[in-house]
Amino acid sequence: MTLFDNAVTYVHALLRAHVAEGDVVVDATLGNGLDAAALAESIGPSGTLYGFDIQQVALDVTRSRLKNTPCTAILHLGGHEEMSAIVPKEHHGSVRCVTFNLGYLPGGDKTVTTVATTTQRALAAALDMLAPDGLITIVCYGHEEGERERLAIESVLSALDQARWTCVRSTFLNQKGTPPTAYVITSRSE
Ligand SMILES: C[S@@+](CC[C@H](N)C(=O)[O-])C[C@H]1O[C@@H](n2cnc3c(N)ncnc32)[C@H](O)[C@@H]1O
């Protein structure tokens, strides 16, 4: 397995490189809990993870996966567009990392998927609560709603001030079909 095998291994390598023990982090789409577990490993027992998903099964699977990687995990059954209200104000401006892995729950109901309007609102909330030197990662897939999400994400990212934000888009040029796109956003300290 190499760093660039797929969008998820790529993003996990970045999360591991960036997130440190004791950090406050957000998994905006818990799903099967693999991203949450990668974050939990990095923040350790002194870190705090806020997690979101609209399906109870995702919270249950994630909670059981996190048993092996203890941290303070506050998992919210509800949309990531509620992020500003759920992550306490005291953490706004000090969240070290927010990760989005969009689309539907692998192995679950493919009709329950993230959608462009709420993804865009959640991204705006994530940008607002990020720490200086914070990191946002987004993996966006090539299905029909994913394409709408891609456009919504890029309209937000392309308007960000380059003095404060770095926004990178990575694509998998030789993958067949409609490969995912990974976005990496970092904020600079003033
Ligand atoms: C591709 S999966 C996430 C994969 C996951 N991070 C992992 O490590 O397995 C996308 C998840 O987004 C969830 N979802 C859909 N709409 C959402 C929303 N508005 N807010 C948060 N999660 C949402 C789905 O229920 C699904 O579990």
mmCIF file with all atom_site columns, C-alpha atoms and ligand atoms in Angstrom:
data_model
loop_
_atom_site.group_PDB
_atom_site.id
_atom_site.type_symbol
_atom_site.label_atom_id
_atom_site.label_alt_id
_atom_site.label_comp_id
_atom_site.label_asym_id
_atom_site.label_entity_id
_atom_site.label_seq_id
_atom_site.pdbx_PDB_ins_code
_atom_site.Cartn_x
_atom_site.Cartn_y
_atom_site.Cartn_z
_atom_site.occupancy
_atom_site.B_iso_or_equiv
_atom_site.pdbx_formal_charge
_atom_site.auth_seq_id
_atom_site.auth_comp_id
_atom_site.auth_asym_id
_atom_site.auth_atom_id
_atom_site.pdbx_PDB_model_num
ATOM   1   C CA  . MET A 1 1   ? 0.000   0.000  0.000   1.00 0.00 ? 1   MET A CA  1
ATOM   2   C CA  . THR A 1 2   ? 1.436   3.392  -0.944  1.00 0.00 ? 2   THR A CA  1
ATOM   3   C CA  . LEU A 1 3   ? 0.396   6.908  -0.092  1.00 0.00 ? 3   LEU A CA  1
ATOM   4   C CA  . PHE A 1 4   ? -1.229  7.421  -3.497  1.00 0.00 ? 4   PHE A CA  1
ATOM   5   C CA  . ASP A 1 5   ? -3.016  4.059  -3.883  1.00 0.00 ? 5   ASP A CA  1
ATOM   6   C CA  . ASN A 1 6   ? -6.366  5.803  -3.593  1.00 0.00 ? 6   ASN A CA  1
ATOM   7   C CA  . ALA A 1 7   ? -7.979  8.996  -2.319  1.00 0.00 ? 7   ALA A CA  1
ATOM   8   C CA  . VAL A 1 8   ? -8.473  7.584  1.176   1.00 0.00 ? 8   VAL A CA  1
ATOM   9   C CA  . THR A 1 9   ? -4.863  6.384  1.712   1.00 0.00 ? 9   THR A CA  1
ATOM   10  C CA  . TYR A 1 10  ? -3.712  9.772  0.419   1.00 0.00 ? 10  TYR A CA  1
ATOM   11  C CA  . VAL A 1 11  ? -5.960  11.687 2.837   1.00 0.00 ? 11  VAL A CA  1
ATOM   12  C CA  . HIS A 1 12  ? -5.077  9.431  5.791   1.00 0.00 ? 12  HIS A CA  1
ATOM   13  C CA  . ALA A 1 13  ? -1.371  10.065 5.228   1.00 0.00 ? 13  ALA A CA  1
ATOM   14  C CA  . LEU A 1 14  ? -2.038  13.806 5.331   1.00 0.00 ? 14  LEU A CA  1
ATOM   15  C CA  . LEU A 1 15  ? -4.180  13.512 8.468   1.00 0.00 ? 15  LEU A CA  1
ATOM   16  C CA  . ARG A 1 16  ? -1.462  11.490 10.210  1.00 0.00 ? 16  ARG A CA  1
ATOM   17  C CA  . ALA A 1 17  ? 1.219   13.983 9.217   1.00 0.00 ? 17  ALA A CA  1
ATOM   18  C CA  . HIS A 1 18  ? -0.789  16.984 10.371  1.00 0.00 ? 18  HIS A CA  1
ATOM   19  C CA  . VAL A 1 19  ? -2.841  16.018 13.417  1.00 0.00 ? 19  VAL A CA  1
ATOM   20  C CA  . ALA A 1 20  ? -1.131  15.711 16.813  1.00 0.00 ? 20  ALA A CA  1
ATOM   21  C CA  . GLU A 1 21  ? -1.826  14.355 20.271  1.00 0.00 ? 21  GLU A CA  1
ATOM   22  C CA  . GLY A 1 22  ? -4.460  16.364 22.143  1.00 0.00 ? 22  GLY A CA  1
ATOM   23  C CA  . ASP A 1 23  ? -5.946  18.074 19.058  1.00 0.00 ? 23  ASP A CA  1
ATOM   24  C CA  . VAL A 1 24  ? -9.632  18.864 18.541  1.00 0.00 ? 24  VAL A CA  1
ATOM   25  C CA  . VAL A 1 25  ? -10.783 17.383 15.214  1.00 0.00 ? 25  VAL A CA  1
ATOM   26  C CA  . VAL A 1 26  ? -14.019 16.811 13.279  1.00 0.00 ? 26  VAL A CA  1
ATOM   27  C CA  . ASP A 1 27  ? -15.090 13.889 11.096  1.00 0.00 ? 27  ASP A CA  1
ATOM   28  C CA  . ALA A 1 28  ? -17.974 15.413 9.106   1.00 0.00 ? 28  ALA A CA  1
ATOM   29  C CA  . THR A 1 29  ? -19.123 12.064 7.604   1.00 0.00 ? 29  THR A CA  1
ATOM   30  C CA  . LEU A 1 30  ? -18.544 9.125  9.965   1.00 0.00 ? 30  LEU A CA  1
ATOM   31  C CA  . GLY A 1 31  ? -19.731 6.286  7.692   1.00 0.00 ? 31  GLY A CA  1
ATOM   32  C CA  . ASN A 1 32  ? -17.868 3.103  8.650   1.00 0.00 ? 32  ASN A CA  1
ATOM   33  C CA  . GLY A 1 33  ? -15.554 4.988  11.003  1.00 0.00 ? 33  GLY A CA  1
ATOM   34  C CA  . LEU A 1 34  ? -12.267 4.436  9.169   1.00 0.00 ? 34  LEU A CA  1
ATOM   35  C CA  . ASP A 1 35  ? -11.471 8.142  8.937   1.00 0.00 ? 35  ASP A CA  1
ATOM   36  C CA  . ALA A 1 36  ? -12.571 8.664  12.552  1.00 0.00 ? 36  ALA A CA  1
ATOM   37  C CA  . ALA A 1 37  ? -10.251 5.828  13.666  1.00 0.00 ? 37  ALA A CA  1
ATOM   38  C CA  . ALA A 1 38  ? -7.314  7.388  11.779  1.00 0.00 ? 38  ALA A CA  1
ATOM   39  C CA  . LEU A 1 39  ? -8.017  10.723 13.490  1.00 0.00 ? 39  LEU A CA  1
ATOM   40  C CA  . ALA A 1 40  ? -8.447  9.066  16.896  1.00 0.00 ? 40  ALA A CA  1
ATOM   41  C CA  . GLU A 1 41  ? -5.060  7.338  16.593  1.00 0.00 ? 41  GLU A CA  1
ATOM   42  C CA  . SER A 1 42  ? -3.403  10.702 15.973  1.00 0.00 ? 42  SER A CA  1
ATOM   43  C CA  . ILE A 1 43  ? -5.149  12.714 18.710  1.00 0.00 ? 43  ILE A CA  1
ATOM   44  C CA  . GLY A 1 44  ? -4.775  10.011 21.380  1.00 0.00 ? 44  GLY A CA  1
ATOM   45  C CA  . PRO A 1 45  ? -6.602  9.840  24.707  1.00 0.00 ? 45  PRO A CA  1
ATOM   46  C CA  . SER A 1 46  ? -6.173  13.572 25.373  1.00 0.00 ? 46  SER A CA  1
ATOM   47  C CA  . GLY A 1 47  ? -7.760  14.610 22.040  1.00 0.00 ? 47  GLY A CA  1
ATOM   48  C CA  . THR A 1 48  ? -11.390 15.337 21.195  1.00 0.00 ? 48  THR A CA  1
ATOM   49  C CA  . LEU A 1 49  ? -13.209 14.102 18.096  1.00 0.00 ? 49  LEU A CA  1
ATOM   50  C CA  . TYR A 1 50  ? -16.575 15.499 17.002  1.00 0.00 ? 50  TYR A CA  1
ATOM   51  C CA  . GLY A 1 51  ? -18.316 13.239 14.483  1.00 0.00 ? 51  GLY A CA  1
ATOM   52  C CA  . PHE A 1 52  ? -21.417 13.632 12.316  1.00 0.00 ? 52  PHE A CA  1
ATOM   53  C CA  . ASP A 1 53  ? -23.627 11.296 10.325  1.00 0.00 ? 53  ASP A CA  1
ATOM   54  C CA  . ILE A 1 54  ? -27.321 11.214 9.526   1.00 0.00 ? 54  ILE A CA  1
ATOM   55  C CA  . GLN A 1 55  ? -27.513 7.406  9.947   1.00 0.00 ? 55  GLN A CA  1
ATOM   56  C CA  . GLN A 1 56  ? -27.550 5.726  13.362  1.00 0.00 ? 56  GLN A CA  1
ATOM   57  C CA  . VAL A 1 57  ? -25.743 2.684  11.923  1.00 0.00 ? 57  VAL A CA  1
ATOM   58  C CA  . ALA A 1 58  ? -22.741 4.882  11.087  1.00 0.00 ? 58  ALA A CA  1
ATOM   59  C CA  . LEU A 1 59  ? -22.548 6.131  14.676  1.00 0.00 ? 59  LEU A CA  1
ATOM   60  C CA  . ASP A 1 60  ? -22.824 2.558  16.020  1.00 0.00 ? 60  ASP A CA  1
ATOM   61  C CA  . VAL A 1 61  ? -20.106 1.163  13.710  1.00 0.00 ? 61  VAL A CA  1
ATOM   62  C CA  . THR A 1 62  ? -17.815 4.113  14.446  1.00 0.00 ? 62  THR A CA  1
ATOM   63  C CA  . ARG A 1 63  ? -18.297 3.831  18.210  1.00 0.00 ? 63  ARG A CA  1
ATOM   64  C CA  . SER A 1 64  ? -17.350 0.172  18.136  1.00 0.00 ? 64  SER A CA  1
ATOM   65  C CA  . ARG A 1 65  ? -14.296 0.868  15.939  1.00 0.00 ? 65  ARG A CA  1
ATOM   66  C CA  . LEU A 1 66  ? -13.141 3.594  18.340  1.00 0.00 ? 66  LEU A CA  1
ATOM   67  C CA  . LYS A 1 67  ? -13.018 1.136  21.259  1.00 0.00 ? 67  LYS A CA  1
ATOM   68  C CA  . ASN A 1 68  ? -9.444  0.329  20.190  1.00 0.00 ? 68  ASN A CA  1
ATOM   69  C CA  . THR A 1 69  ? -8.402  3.985  20.008  1.00 0.00 ? 69  THR A CA  1
ATOM   70  C CA  . PRO A 1 70  ? -9.629  5.809  23.085  1.00 0.00 ? 70  PRO A CA  1
ATOM   71  C CA  . CYS A 1 71  ? -10.242 9.556  22.852  1.00 0.00 ? 71  CYS A CA  1
ATOM   72  C CA  . THR A 1 72  ? -13.111 11.850 23.793  1.00 0.00 ? 72  THR A CA  1
ATOM   73  C CA  . ALA A 1 73  ? -15.554 11.118 20.957  1.00 0.00 ? 73  ALA A CA  1
ATOM   74  C CA  . ILE A 1 74  ? -18.739 13.172 20.677  1.00 0.00 ? 74  ILE A CA  1
ATOM   75  C CA  . LEU A 1 75  ? -20.760 11.596 17.873  1.00 0.00 ? 75  LEU A CA  1
ATOM   76  C CA  . HIS A 1 76  ? -23.797 13.514 16.642  1.00 0.00 ? 76  HIS A CA  1
ATOM   77  C CA  . LEU A 1 77  ? -26.727 11.927 14.799  1.00 0.00 ? 77  LEU A CA  1
ATOM   78  C CA  . GLY A 1 78  ? -27.467 14.749 12.370  1.00 0.00 ? 78  GLY A CA  1
ATOM   79  C CA  . GLY A 1 79  ? -26.111 16.627 9.393   1.00 0.00 ? 79  GLY A CA  1
ATOM   80  C CA  . HIS A 1 80  ? -22.639 18.171 9.267   1.00 0.00 ? 80  HIS A CA  1
ATOM   81  C CA  . GLU A 1 81  ? -24.378 21.423 8.319   1.00 0.00 ? 81  GLU A CA  1
ATOM   82  C CA  . GLU A 1 82  ? -25.164 21.641 12.075  1.00 0.00 ? 82  GLU A CA  1
ATOM   83  C CA  . MET A 1 83  ? -21.444 21.736 12.856  1.00 0.00 ? 83  MET A CA  1
ATOM   84  C CA  . SER A 1 84  ? -21.334 25.315 14.198  1.00 0.00 ? 84  SER A CA  1
ATOM   85  C CA  . ALA A 1 85  ? -24.104 24.604 16.681  1.00 0.00 ? 85  ALA A CA  1
ATOM   86  C CA  . ILE A 1 86  ? -22.760 21.216 17.826  1.00 0.00 ? 86  ILE A CA  1
ATOM   87  C CA  . VAL A 1 87  ? -19.029 21.954 18.175  1.00 0.00 ? 87  VAL A CA  1
ATOM   88  C CA  . PRO A 1 88  ? -18.862 24.178 21.275  1.00 0.00 ? 88  PRO A CA  1
ATOM   89  C CA  . LYS A 1 89  ? -17.968 27.840 20.732  1.00 0.00 ? 89  LYS A CA  1
ATOM   90  C CA  . GLU A 1 90  ? -14.834 27.426 22.857  1.00 0.00 ? 90  GLU A CA  1
ATOM   91  C CA  . HIS A 1 91  ? -13.359 25.276 20.037  1.00 0.00 ? 91  HIS A CA  1
ATOM   92  C CA  . HIS A 1 92  ? -14.229 27.637 17.191  1.00 0.00 ? 92  HIS A CA  1
ATOM   93  C CA  . GLY A 1 93  ? -10.904 28.844 15.854  1.00 0.00 ? 93  GLY A CA  1
ATOM   94  C CA  . SER A 1 94  ? -8.957  25.958 17.375  1.00 0.00 ? 94  SER A CA  1
ATOM   95  C CA  . VAL A 1 95  ? -10.173 22.925 15.409  1.00 0.00 ? 95  VAL A CA  1
ATOM   96  C CA  . ARG A 1 96  ? -7.033  21.399 13.937  1.00 0.00 ? 96  ARG A CA  1
ATOM   97  C CA  . CYS A 1 97  ? -8.632  19.276 11.240  1.00 0.00 ? 97  CYS A CA  1
ATOM   98  C CA  . VAL A 1 98  ? -12.004 18.627 9.573   1.00 0.00 ? 98  VAL A CA  1
ATOM   99  C CA  . THR A 1 99  ? -12.371 15.674 7.228   1.00 0.00 ? 99  THR A CA  1
ATOM   100 C CA  . PHE A 1 100 ? -15.193 15.025 4.734   1.00 0.00 ? 100 PHE A CA  1
ATOM   101 C CA  . ASN A 1 101 ? -15.578 11.728 2.873   1.00 0.00 ? 101 ASN A CA  1
ATOM   102 C CA  . LEU A 1 102 ? -18.689 12.458 0.825   1.00 0.00 ? 102 LEU A CA  1
ATOM   103 C CA  . GLY A 1 103 ? -21.271 10.253 -0.852  1.00 0.00 ? 103 GLY A CA  1
ATOM   104 C CA  . TYR A 1 104 ? -23.088 7.212  0.567   1.00 0.00 ? 104 TYR A CA  1
ATOM   105 C CA  . LEU A 1 105 ? -22.260 4.655  3.246   1.00 0.00 ? 105 LEU A CA  1
ATOM   106 C CA  . PRO A 1 106 ? -20.256 1.827  1.622   1.00 0.00 ? 106 PRO A CA  1
ATOM   107 C CA  . GLY A 1 107 ? -22.339 -1.340 1.995   1.00 0.00 ? 107 GLY A CA  1
ATOM   108 C CA  . GLY A 1 108 ? -25.388 0.756  2.972   1.00 0.00 ? 108 GLY A CA  1
ATOM   109 C CA  . ASP A 1 109 ? -28.305 2.522  1.271   1.00 0.00 ? 109 ASP A CA  1
ATOM   110 C CA  . LYS A 1 110 ? -26.911 4.269  -1.821  1.00 0.00 ? 110 LYS A CA  1
ATOM   111 C CA  . THR A 1 111 ? -29.846 6.696  -1.892  1.00 0.00 ? 111 THR A CA  1
ATOM   112 C CA  . VAL A 1 112 ? -28.756 8.244  1.435   1.00 0.00 ? 112 VAL A CA  1
ATOM   113 C CA  . THR A 1 113 ? -25.960 10.490 0.313   1.00 0.00 ? 113 THR A CA  1
ATOM   114 C CA  . THR A 1 114 ? -24.402 13.840 1.058   1.00 0.00 ? 114 THR A CA  1
ATOM   115 C CA  . VAL A 1 115 ? -25.822 16.650 -1.108  1.00 0.00 ? 115 VAL A CA  1
ATOM   116 C CA  . ALA A 1 116 ? -24.304 19.806 -2.555  1.00 0.00 ? 116 ALA A CA  1
ATOM   117 C CA  . THR A 1 117 ? -26.379 22.382 -0.628  1.00 0.00 ? 117 THR A CA  1
ATOM   118 C CA  . THR A 1 118 ? -25.616 21.014 2.833   1.00 0.00 ? 118 THR A CA  1
ATOM   119 C CA  . THR A 1 119 ? -22.036 20.031 1.951   1.00 0.00 ? 119 THR A CA  1
ATOM   120 C CA  . GLN A 1 120 ? -21.404 23.641 0.950   1.00 0.00 ? 120 GLN A CA  1
ATOM   121 C CA  . ARG A 1 121 ? -22.882 24.926 4.252   1.00 0.00 ? 121 ARG A CA  1
ATOM   122 C CA  . ALA A 1 122 ? -20.796 22.451 6.242   1.00 0.00 ? 122 ALA A CA  1
ATOM   123 C CA  . LEU A 1 123 ? -17.633 23.467 4.386   1.00 0.00 ? 123 LEU A CA  1
ATOM   124 C CA  . ALA A 1 124 ? -18.305 27.129 5.225   1.00 0.00 ? 124 ALA A CA  1
ATOM   125 C CA  . ALA A 1 125 ? -18.744 26.165 8.905   1.00 0.00 ? 125 ALA A CA  1
ATOM   126 C CA  . ALA A 1 126 ? -15.523 24.121 8.831   1.00 0.00 ? 126 ALA A CA  1
ATOM   127 C CA  . LEU A 1 127 ? -13.543 27.023 7.356   1.00 0.00 ? 127 LEU A CA  1
ATOM   128 C CA  . ASP A 1 128 ? -14.905 29.281 10.116  1.00 0.00 ? 128 ASP A CA  1
ATOM   129 C CA  . MET A 1 129 ? -13.863 27.039 12.981  1.00 0.00 ? 129 MET A CA  1
ATOM   130 C CA  . LEU A 1 130 ? -10.444 25.977 11.713  1.00 0.00 ? 130 LEU A CA  1
ATOM   131 C CA  . ALA A 1 131 ? -7.307  26.794 13.727  1.00 0.00 ? 131 ALA A CA  1
ATOM   132 C CA  . PRO A 1 132 ? -4.443  28.745 12.156  1.00 0.00 ? 132 PRO A CA  1
ATOM   133 C CA  . ASP A 1 133 ? -2.365  26.016 10.441  1.00 0.00 ? 133 ASP A CA  1
ATOM   134 C CA  . GLY A 1 134 ? -5.490  23.848 10.321  1.00 0.00 ? 134 GLY A CA  1
ATOM   135 C CA  . LEU A 1 135 ? -6.328  21.265 7.666   1.00 0.00 ? 135 LEU A CA  1
ATOM   136 C CA  . ILE A 1 136 ? -9.547  20.352 5.842   1.00 0.00 ? 136 ILE A CA  1
ATOM   137 C CA  . THR A 1 137 ? -9.661  17.279 3.612   1.00 0.00 ? 137 THR A CA  1
ATOM   138 C CA  . ILE A 1 138 ? -12.529 16.387 1.281   1.00 0.00 ? 138 ILE A CA  1
ATOM   139 C CA  . VAL A 1 139 ? -12.969 13.285 -0.855  1.00 0.00 ? 139 VAL A CA  1
ATOM   140 C CA  . CYS A 1 140 ? -15.689 13.797 -3.467  1.00 0.00 ? 140 CYS A CA  1
ATOM   141 C CA  . TYR A 1 141 ? -16.944 10.990 -5.718  1.00 0.00 ? 141 TYR A CA  1
ATOM   142 C CA  . GLY A 1 142 ? -17.962 11.011 -9.368  1.00 0.00 ? 142 GLY A CA  1
ATOM   143 C CA  . HIS A 1 143 ? -21.672 10.110 -9.164  1.00 0.00 ? 143 HIS A CA  1
ATOM   144 C CA  . GLU A 1 144 ? -24.351 12.628 -10.227 1.00 0.00 ? 144 GLU A CA  1
ATOM   145 C CA  . GLU A 1 145 ? -24.789 14.375 -6.850  1.00 0.00 ? 145 GLU A CA  1
ATOM   146 C CA  . GLY A 1 146 ? -21.016 14.129 -6.350  1.00 0.00 ? 146 GLY A CA  1
ATOM   147 C CA  . GLU A 1 147 ? -20.560 16.219 -9.478  1.00 0.00 ? 147 GLU A CA  1
ATOM   148 C CA  . ARG A 1 148 ? -22.896 18.888 -8.033  1.00 0.00 ? 148 ARG A CA  1
ATOM   149 C CA  . GLU A 1 149 ? -20.908 18.755 -4.775  1.00 0.00 ? 149 GLU A CA  1
ATOM   150 C CA  . ARG A 1 150 ? -17.649 19.160 -6.708  1.00 0.00 ? 150 ARG A CA  1
ATOM   151 C CA  . LEU A 1 151 ? -18.935 22.364 -8.316  1.00 0.00 ? 151 LEU A CA  1
ATOM   152 C CA  . ALA A 1 152 ? -20.275 23.689 -4.986  1.00 0.00 ? 152 ALA A CA  1
ATOM   153 C CA  . ILE A 1 153 ? -16.957 22.938 -3.228  1.00 0.00 ? 153 ILE A CA  1
ATOM   154 C CA  . GLU A 1 154 ? -14.890 24.562 -5.971  1.00 0.00 ? 154 GLU A CA  1
ATOM   155 C CA  . SER A 1 155 ? -17.046 27.691 -5.981  1.00 0.00 ? 155 SER A CA  1
ATOM   156 C CA  . VAL A 1 156 ? -16.272 28.135 -2.253  1.00 0.00 ? 156 VAL A CA  1
ATOM   157 C CA  . LEU A 1 157 ? -12.572 27.235 -2.461  1.00 0.00 ? 157 LEU A CA  1
ATOM   158 C CA  . SER A 1 158 ? -11.740 29.277 -5.536  1.00 0.00 ? 158 SER A CA  1
ATOM   159 C CA  . ALA A 1 159 ? -13.056 32.424 -3.802  1.00 0.00 ? 159 ALA A CA  1
ATOM   160 C CA  . LEU A 1 160 ? -10.831 32.068 -0.700  1.00 0.00 ? 160 LEU A CA  1
ATOM   161 C CA  . ASP A 1 161 ? -8.112  34.663 -0.112  1.00 0.00 ? 161 ASP A CA  1
ATOM   162 C CA  . GLN A 1 162 ? -4.760  33.163 -1.156  1.00 0.00 ? 162 GLN A CA  1
ATOM   163 C CA  . ALA A 1 163 ? -2.956  35.148 1.548   1.00 0.00 ? 163 ALA A CA  1
ATOM   164 C CA  . ARG A 1 164 ? -4.753  33.088 4.151   1.00 0.00 ? 164 ARG A CA  1
ATOM   165 C CA  . TRP A 1 165 ? -5.682  29.777 2.476   1.00 0.00 ? 165 TRP A CA  1
ATOM   166 C CA  . THR A 1 166 ? -4.005  27.129 0.319   1.00 0.00 ? 166 THR A CA  1
ATOM   167 C CA  . CYS A 1 167 ? -6.470  24.957 -1.633  1.00 0.00 ? 167 CYS A CA  1
ATOM   168 C CA  . VAL A 1 168 ? -5.226  21.931 -3.568  1.00 0.00 ? 168 VAL A CA  1
ATOM   169 C CA  . ARG A 1 169 ? -7.250  19.644 -5.854  1.00 0.00 ? 169 ARG A CA  1
ATOM   170 C CA  . SER A 1 170 ? -5.899  16.133 -6.588  1.00 0.00 ? 170 SER A CA  1
ATOM   171 C CA  . THR A 1 171 ? -7.354  13.875 -9.263  1.00 0.00 ? 171 THR A CA  1
ATOM   172 C CA  . PHE A 1 172 ? -6.526  10.328 -10.366 1.00 0.00 ? 172 PHE A CA  1
ATOM   173 C CA  . LEU A 1 173 ? -5.898  10.858 -14.064 1.00 0.00 ? 173 LEU A CA  1
ATOM   174 C CA  . ASN A 1 174 ? -5.438  7.249  -15.198 1.00 0.00 ? 174 ASN A CA  1
ATOM   175 C CA  . GLN A 1 175 ? -8.241  5.656  -13.131 1.00 0.00 ? 175 GLN A CA  1
ATOM   176 C CA  . LYS A 1 176 ? -11.106 4.227  -15.196 1.00 0.00 ? 176 LYS A CA  1
ATOM   177 C CA  . GLY A 1 177 ? -14.690 5.455  -14.798 1.00 0.00 ? 177 GLY A CA  1
ATOM   178 C CA  . THR A 1 178 ? -15.295 8.537  -12.678 1.00 0.00 ? 178 THR A CA  1
ATOM   179 C CA  . PRO A 1 179 ? -12.487 8.649  -10.108 1.00 0.00 ? 179 PRO A CA  1
ATOM   180 C CA  . PRO A 1 180 ? -12.787 10.654 -6.895  1.00 0.00 ? 180 PRO A CA  1
ATOM   181 C CA  . THR A 1 181 ? -11.317 14.093 -6.380  1.00 0.00 ? 181 THR A CA  1
ATOM   182 C CA  . ALA A 1 182 ? -9.467  14.926 -3.165  1.00 0.00 ? 182 ALA A CA  1
ATOM   183 C CA  . TYR A 1 183 ? -9.295  18.505 -1.866  1.00 0.00 ? 183 TYR A CA  1
ATOM   184 C CA  . VAL A 1 184 ? -6.773  19.649 0.729   1.00 0.00 ? 184 VAL A CA  1
ATOM   185 C CA  . ILE A 1 185 ? -7.224  23.055 2.337   1.00 0.00 ? 185 ILE A CA  1
ATOM   186 C CA  . THR A 1 186 ? -4.790  24.564 4.823   1.00 0.00 ? 186 THR A CA  1
ATOM   187 C CA  . SER A 1 187 ? -5.074  27.846 6.695   1.00 0.00 ? 187 SER A CA  1
ATOM   188 C CA  . ARG A 1 188 ? -2.012  29.966 7.388   1.00 0.00 ? 188 ARG A CA  1
ATOM   189 C CA  . SER A 1 189 ? -1.241  31.606 10.677  1.00 0.00 ? 189 SER A CA  1
ATOM   190 C CA  . GLU A 1 190 ? -1.341  35.406 10.373  1.00 0.00 ? 190 GLU A CA  1
HETATM 191 C C1  . LIG B 2 .   ? -18.552 7.768  2.096   1.00 0.00 ? 1   LIG B C1  1
HETATM 192 S S1  . LIG B 2 .   ? -19.415 7.650  3.622   1.00 0.00 ? 1   LIG B S1  1
HETATM 193 C C2  . LIG B 2 .   ? -18.181 8.163  4.787   1.00 0.00 ? 1   LIG B C2  1
HETATM 194 C C3  . LIG B 2 .   ? -17.052 7.173  4.951   1.00 0.00 ? 1   LIG B C3  1
HETATM 195 C C4  . LIG B 2 .   ? -16.407 7.245  6.308   1.00 0.00 ? 1   LIG B C4  1
HETATM 196 N N1  . LIG B 2 .   ? -15.805 8.504  6.624   1.00 0.00 ? 1   LIG B N1  1
HETATM 197 C C5  . LIG B 2 .   ? -15.505 6.074  6.625   1.00 0.00 ? 1   LIG B C5  1
HETATM 198 O O1  . LIG B 2 .   ? -14.382 6.253  7.089   1.00 0.00 ? 1   LIG B O1  1
HETATM 199 O O2  . LIG B 2 .   ? -15.966 4.944  6.432   1.00 0.00 ? 1   LIG B O2  1
HETATM 200 C C6  . LIG B 2 .   ? -20.487 9.071  3.600   1.00 0.00 ? 1   LIG B C6  1
HETATM 201 C C7  . LIG B 2 .   ? -21.365 9.185  4.843   1.00 0.00 ? 1   LIG B C7  1
HETATM 202 O O3  . LIG B 2 .   ? -21.961 10.483 4.829   1.00 0.00 ? 1   LIG B O3  1
HETATM 203 C C8  . LIG B 2 .   ? -23.178 10.379 5.521   1.00 0.00 ? 1   LIG B C8  1
HETATM 204 N N2  . LIG B 2 .   ? -23.984 11.581 5.284   1.00 0.00 ? 1   LIG B N2  1
HETATM 205 C C9  . LIG B 2 .   ? -24.902 11.837 4.323   1.00 0.00 ? 1   LIG B C9  1
HETATM 206 N N3  . LIG B 2 .   ? -25.387 13.089 4.469   1.00 0.00 ? 1   LIG B N3  1
HETATM 207 C C10 . LIG B 2 .   ? -24.770 13.621 5.550   1.00 0.00 ? 1   LIG B C10 1
HETATM 208 C C11 . LIG B 2 .   ? -24.835 14.882 6.214   1.00 0.00 ? 1   LIG B C11 1
HETATM 209 N N4  . LIG B 2 .   ? -25.635 15.862 5.791   1.00 0.00 ? 1   LIG B N4  1
HETATM 210 N N5  . LIG B 2 .   ? -24.065 15.074 7.308   1.00 0.00 ? 1   LIG B N5  1
HETATM 211 C C12 . LIG B 2 .   ? -23.231 14.105 7.754   1.00 0.00 ? 1   LIG B C12 1
HETATM 212 N N6  . LIG B 2 .   ? -23.125 12.884 7.179   1.00 0.00 ? 1   LIG B N6  1
HETATM 213 C C13 . LIG B 2 .   ? -23.877 12.661 6.083   1.00 0.00 ? 1   LIG B C13 1
HETATM 214 C C14 . LIG B 2 .   ? -23.768 9.090  4.980   1.00 0.00 ? 1   LIG B C14 1
HETATM 215 O O4  . LIG B 2 .   ? -24.761 8.615  5.850   1.00 0.00 ? 1   LIG B O4  1
HETATM 216 C C15 . LIG B 2 .   ? -22.518 8.197  4.913   1.00 0.00 ? 1   LIG B C15 1
HETATM 217 O O5  . LIG B 2 .   ? -22.395 7.408  6.071   1.00 0.00 ? 1   LIG B O5  1
#
